[in-house]
Amino acid sequence: MAEQYSSFQSGTTLWFLQRVTAAVLVVTLMFHFFWLHFVNHAAEITFQGTAYRMDQLGYLVTILLFLFTAAFHGVNGVYNALINQGLTGTPKQVLKWVLVVGGVVLVIQGIRVAATMAGGPV
Amino acid sequence: MSQSYDRGLIEDFGRWTEFSAGMWAWVFHKFTGWVLIGYLFAHIAVLSSALSGPAVYTQTIGGLESILLVRILEVGLLAVAVFHTLNGIRLLLVDLGIGLESQDKSFYASLIVTAVIVVASVPNFLGGAF
């Protein structure tokens, strides 16, 4: 068996979720780039076109999955990076809660935007 | 059973001349990760213009896309996203016990494939910007 190397503690729930979200993001991030830069060009984006895409359940679910996984993976990644820098004690706790609040705000705002684009309640 | 390596303090960037391929991969992965999470917050902020109405959203996106610097930064964003994705796949494989012995080669491959994809995408991203 190959020797394992990881920059942060392996085997924890956060460690596992970081990898699960990474696997999901490989698909959703590339889909997002491909669909909104190559199939549809960013310069030609209009609300009407966006609303049309978001009105399709499969697309809406994919975008929301992208939002949730990207928010978790990004915020947890920042947490891990700063832990690697040696953050401990109270600064570590403050950082954790700042990131939790930031991540929750990001997701809530993302859902509000998605709901507006899909024609639902704000 | 996992095993740790004494790689020295990679966070001490003053040692950069001593960095191996794997350490550069670590540095690039962190850097691209910071850029992507920063962009995610900015992206949601821009898309929030939809909350002010369809016309505001369309004008905001159109206005940003009419700026050449924004188009160039989008190419940079693509480079960052592609590298982070490819290197992330490399890390997932290593975590699964695949390819650790050739992790330096897979890092170089990630860089080369990123460069090829980005260069090939430039016409698409900058089309109509001039």
Short mmCIF file of C-alpha atoms in Angstrom, two decimals:
data_model
loop_
_atom_site.label_atom_id
_atom_site.label_comp_id
_atom_site.label_asym_id
_atom_site.label_seq_id
_atom_site.Cartn_x
_atom_site.Cartn_y
_atom_site.Cartn_z
CA MET A 1 0.00 0.00 0.00
CA ALA A 2 1.28 3.44 -0.87
CA GLU A 3 2.36 5.77 1.91
CA GLN A 4 -0.13 8.51 2.54
CA TYR A 5 0.74 12.18 2.64
CA SER A 6 -1.66 14.89 3.69
CA SER A 7 -1.19 18.48 4.81
CA PHE A 8 -3.96 18.13 7.37
CA GLN A 9 -5.35 15.45 9.63
CA SER A 10 -6.63 12.51 7.64
CA GLY A 11 -9.56 10.35 8.63
CA THR A 12 -11.76 13.10 10.09
CA THR A 13 -15.26 13.97 8.85
CA LEU A 14 -14.05 17.34 7.50
CA TRP A 15 -11.15 15.64 5.73
CA PHE A 16 -13.58 13.18 4.11
CA LEU A 17 -16.10 15.89 3.14
CA GLN A 18 -13.29 18.01 1.63
CA ARG A 19 -12.57 15.11 -0.74
CA VAL A 20 -16.21 14.29 -1.48
CA THR A 21 -16.90 17.94 -2.35
CA ALA A 22 -13.71 18.00 -4.44
CA ALA A 23 -15.00 15.06 -6.49
CA VAL A 24 -18.38 16.78 -6.99
CA LEU A 25 -16.69 20.07 -7.90
CA VAL A 26 -14.55 18.43 -10.59
CA VAL A 27 -17.82 17.83 -12.44
CA THR A 28 -19.88 20.90 -11.48
CA LEU A 29 -17.08 23.49 -11.88
CA MET A 30 -16.09 22.21 -15.30
CA PHE A 31 -19.77 22.03 -16.32
CA HIS A 32 -20.27 25.63 -15.17
CA PHE A 33 -17.25 26.88 -17.13
CA PHE A 34 -18.12 24.85 -20.20
CA TRP A 35 -21.79 25.83 -20.25
CA LEU A 36 -21.37 29.55 -19.52
CA HIS A 37 -18.18 30.29 -21.44
CA PHE A 38 -18.11 27.86 -24.35
CA VAL A 39 -21.71 26.84 -25.12
CA ASN A 40 -23.16 30.16 -23.97
CA HIS A 41 -20.75 33.08 -24.01
CA ALA A 42 -20.49 35.21 -20.87
CA ALA A 43 -20.68 38.43 -22.88
CA GLU A 44 -24.08 37.40 -24.25
CA ILE A 45 -25.63 36.51 -20.89
CA THR A 46 -29.02 38.11 -20.26
CA PHE A 47 -31.49 37.68 -17.43
CA GLN A 48 -33.92 36.07 -19.85
CA GLY A 49 -31.38 33.42 -20.86
CA THR A 50 -30.33 32.85 -17.26
CA ALA A 51 -33.97 32.49 -16.17
CA TYR A 52 -34.59 30.00 -18.97
CA ARG A 53 -31.69 27.82 -17.80
CA MET A 54 -32.59 28.12 -14.13
CA ASP A 55 -36.21 27.19 -14.88
CA GLN A 56 -35.03 23.68 -15.73
CA LEU A 57 -34.99 21.55 -12.58
CA GLY A 58 -31.86 19.56 -13.47
CA TYR A 59 -29.86 22.74 -14.15
CA LEU A 60 -31.14 24.43 -10.98
CA VAL A 61 -30.24 21.40 -8.83
CA THR A 62 -26.78 21.23 -10.44
CA ILE A 63 -26.13 24.91 -9.77
CA LEU A 64 -27.32 24.64 -6.16
CA LEU A 65 -25.12 21.54 -5.68
CA PHE A 66 -22.25 23.59 -7.13
CA LEU A 67 -23.00 26.42 -4.68
CA PHE A 68 -23.16 24.15 -1.60
CA THR A 69 -20.06 22.12 -2.44
CA ALA A 70 -17.99 25.15 -3.53
CA ALA A 71 -18.91 27.08 -0.38
CA PHE A 72 -18.01 24.17 1.90
CA HIS A 73 -14.84 23.21 0.01
CA GLY A 74 -13.64 26.82 -0.18
CA VAL A 75 -14.38 27.80 3.40
CA ASN A 76 -13.01 24.52 4.80
CA GLY A 77 -9.97 24.91 2.55
CA VAL A 78 -9.26 28.37 3.97
CA TYR A 79 -9.68 26.96 7.49
CA ASN A 80 -7.21 24.16 6.77
CA ALA A 81 -4.72 26.52 5.15
CA LEU A 82 -4.71 28.80 8.19
CA ILE A 83 -4.50 25.85 10.59
CA ASN A 84 -1.43 24.76 8.63
CA GLN A 85 0.03 28.21 9.26
CA GLY A 86 -0.05 27.36 12.95
CA LEU A 87 -3.23 29.08 14.15
CA THR A 88 -4.32 27.77 17.57
CA GLY A 89 -6.43 28.69 20.62
CA THR A 90 -8.76 31.70 20.54
CA PRO A 91 -7.68 32.94 17.07
CA LYS A 92 -8.50 29.47 15.72
CA GLN A 93 -11.98 29.57 17.29
CA VAL A 94 -12.62 33.10 16.02
CA LEU A 95 -11.49 32.07 12.55
CA LYS A 96 -13.75 29.02 12.62
CA TRP A 97 -16.86 31.02 13.45
CA VAL A 98 -16.03 33.85 11.04
CA LEU A 99 -15.72 31.24 8.28
CA VAL A 100 -18.91 29.44 9.35
CA VAL A 101 -20.88 32.72 9.29
CA GLY A 102 -19.26 33.76 5.99
CA GLY A 103 -20.08 30.40 4.43
CA VAL A 104 -23.69 30.46 5.63
CA VAL A 105 -24.18 34.03 4.36
CA LEU A 106 -22.69 33.03 1.01
CA VAL A 107 -25.03 30.04 0.67
CA ILE A 108 -28.14 31.98 1.75
CA GLN A 109 -27.36 34.80 -0.68
CA GLY A 110 -26.68 32.26 -3.42
CA ILE A 111 -30.03 30.58 -2.80
CA ARG A 112 -31.81 33.97 -2.89
CA VAL A 113 -30.15 34.76 -6.23
CA ALA A 114 -30.95 31.33 -7.65
CA ALA A 115 -34.58 31.60 -6.52
CA THR A 116 -34.89 35.01 -8.19
CA MET A 117 -33.39 33.70 -11.41
CA ALA A 118 -35.70 30.68 -11.33
CA GLY A 119 -38.71 32.94 -10.86
CA GLY A 120 -39.40 31.85 -7.30
CA PRO A 121 -39.69 33.82 -4.05
CA VAL A 122 -36.80 36.02 -2.91
CA MET B 1 -0.98 3.01 7.95
CA SER B 2 -0.19 6.61 7.19
CA GLN B 3 3.31 8.02 7.42
CA SER B 4 4.51 11.62 7.68
CA TYR B 5 7.50 13.02 5.87
CA ASP B 6 9.84 15.62 7.34
CA ARG B 7 9.51 18.10 4.51
CA GLY B 8 10.69 21.08 6.54
CA LEU B 9 8.53 24.15 6.97
CA ILE B 10 6.91 24.79 3.60
CA GLU B 11 5.12 27.80 5.10
CA ASP B 12 8.58 29.43 5.28
CA PHE B 13 8.55 30.78 1.74
CA GLY B 14 12.12 32.04 2.18
CA ARG B 15 13.12 28.43 1.41
CA TRP B 16 11.51 28.57 -2.03
CA THR B 17 14.75 27.81 -3.87
CA GLU B 18 14.83 24.44 -2.05
CA PHE B 19 11.22 23.53 -2.94
CA SER B 20 10.66 20.25 -4.79
CA ALA B 21 7.91 19.65 -7.38
CA GLY B 22 5.50 18.39 -4.72
CA MET B 23 6.07 21.49 -2.60
CA TRP B 24 5.40 23.77 -5.57
CA ALA B 25 2.23 21.78 -6.24
CA TRP B 26 1.19 22.44 -2.62
CA VAL B 27 1.95 26.18 -2.94
CA PHE B 28 0.10 26.47 -6.28
CA HIS B 29 -2.88 24.53 -4.93
CA LYS B 30 -3.16 26.85 -1.91
CA PHE B 31 -2.75 29.98 -4.06
CA THR B 32 -5.35 28.89 -6.62
CA GLY B 33 -7.67 27.87 -3.78
CA TRP B 34 -7.46 31.36 -2.24
CA VAL B 35 -8.21 32.93 -5.62
CA LEU B 36 -11.20 30.65 -6.22
CA ILE B 37 -12.86 31.21 -2.84
CA GLY B 38 -12.30 34.96 -3.21
CA TYR B 39 -13.83 34.83 -6.67
CA LEU B 40 -16.81 32.80 -5.41
CA PHE B 41 -17.76 35.58 -2.97
CA ALA B 42 -17.26 38.22 -5.70
CA HIS B 43 -19.26 36.13 -8.19
CA ILE B 44 -22.27 35.81 -5.90
CA ALA B 45 -22.04 39.56 -5.20
CA VAL B 46 -22.17 40.35 -8.94
CA LEU B 47 -24.99 37.86 -9.56
CA SER B 48 -26.92 39.50 -6.71
CA SER B 49 -27.66 42.30 -9.15
CA ALA B 50 -30.51 39.98 -10.25
CA LEU B 51 -32.25 40.88 -7.00
CA SER B 52 -32.53 44.46 -8.29
CA GLY B 53 -34.33 43.40 -11.44
CA PRO B 54 -33.70 41.73 -14.81
CA ALA B 55 -32.45 44.93 -16.50
CA VAL B 56 -29.91 45.66 -13.75
CA TYR B 57 -28.60 42.07 -13.98
CA THR B 58 -28.24 42.15 -17.77
CA GLN B 59 -26.57 45.58 -17.69
CA THR B 60 -24.19 44.53 -14.90
CA ILE B 61 -23.03 41.38 -16.69
CA GLY B 62 -22.85 43.14 -20.05
CA GLY B 63 -20.99 46.10 -18.56
CA LEU B 64 -18.37 43.90 -16.92
CA GLU B 65 -17.92 41.78 -20.06
CA SER B 66 -17.30 44.93 -22.12
CA ILE B 67 -14.14 45.64 -20.10
CA LEU B 68 -11.03 44.09 -21.67
CA LEU B 69 -9.32 43.68 -18.29
CA VAL B 70 -12.27 41.60 -17.06
CA ARG B 71 -11.99 39.33 -20.10
CA ILE B 72 -8.25 38.88 -19.46
CA LEU B 73 -8.91 38.18 -15.77
CA GLU B 74 -11.44 35.53 -16.84
CA VAL B 75 -8.66 33.76 -18.74
CA GLY B 76 -6.63 33.89 -15.54
CA LEU B 77 -9.60 32.50 -13.63
CA LEU B 78 -9.83 29.63 -16.10
CA ALA B 79 -6.13 28.89 -15.60
CA VAL B 80 -6.56 28.91 -11.83
CA ALA B 81 -9.70 26.74 -11.96
CA VAL B 82 -8.24 24.19 -14.39
CA PHE B 83 -4.98 23.83 -12.47
CA HIS B 84 -6.81 23.52 -9.12
CA THR B 85 -9.08 20.87 -10.64
CA LEU B 86 -6.31 18.83 -12.27
CA ASN B 87 -4.05 19.03 -9.24
CA GLY B 88 -7.07 18.21 -7.06
CA ILE B 89 -7.66 15.02 -9.09
CA ARG B 90 -3.94 14.26 -8.61
CA LEU B 91 -4.33 14.70 -4.85
CA LEU B 92 -7.47 12.53 -4.75
CA LEU B 93 -5.62 9.77 -6.59
CA VAL B 94 -2.64 10.02 -4.23
CA ASP B 95 -5.03 9.84 -1.26
CA LEU B 96 -6.41 6.64 -2.81
CA GLY B 97 -2.87 5.29 -3.00
CA ILE B 98 -2.50 5.81 -6.76
CA GLY B 99 0.48 7.52 -8.34
CA LEU B 100 2.45 8.67 -5.29
CA GLU B 101 5.70 7.47 -6.86
CA SER B 102 5.10 9.63 -9.93
CA GLN B 103 3.51 12.60 -8.13
CA ASP B 104 6.17 14.96 -9.53
CA LYS B 105 5.41 13.87 -13.09
CA SER B 106 1.66 14.25 -12.56
CA PHE B 107 2.29 17.79 -11.25
CA TYR B 108 4.19 18.69 -14.41
CA ALA B 109 1.41 17.07 -16.45
CA SER B 110 -1.16 19.22 -14.60
CA LEU B 111 0.81 22.35 -15.51
CA ILE B 112 1.15 21.38 -19.17
CA VAL B 113 -2.51 20.38 -19.61
CA THR B 114 -3.59 23.59 -17.87
CA ALA B 115 -1.42 25.64 -20.24
CA VAL B 116 -2.79 23.85 -23.31
CA ILE B 117 -6.44 24.30 -22.25
CA VAL B 118 -5.94 27.96 -21.35
CA VAL B 119 -4.10 28.85 -24.56
CA ALA B 120 -6.74 27.02 -26.64
CA SER B 121 -9.48 28.92 -24.79
CA VAL B 122 -8.08 32.42 -25.30
CA PRO B 123 -9.94 33.06 -28.60
CA ASN B 124 -13.21 32.00 -26.96
CA PHE B 125 -12.71 34.25 -23.92
CA LEU B 126 -11.40 37.31 -25.73
CA GLY B 127 -13.63 37.06 -28.81
CA GLY B 128 -15.38 40.38 -29.46
CA ALA B 129 -13.50 42.16 -26.69
CA PHE B 130 -11.49 44.37 -29.04
#
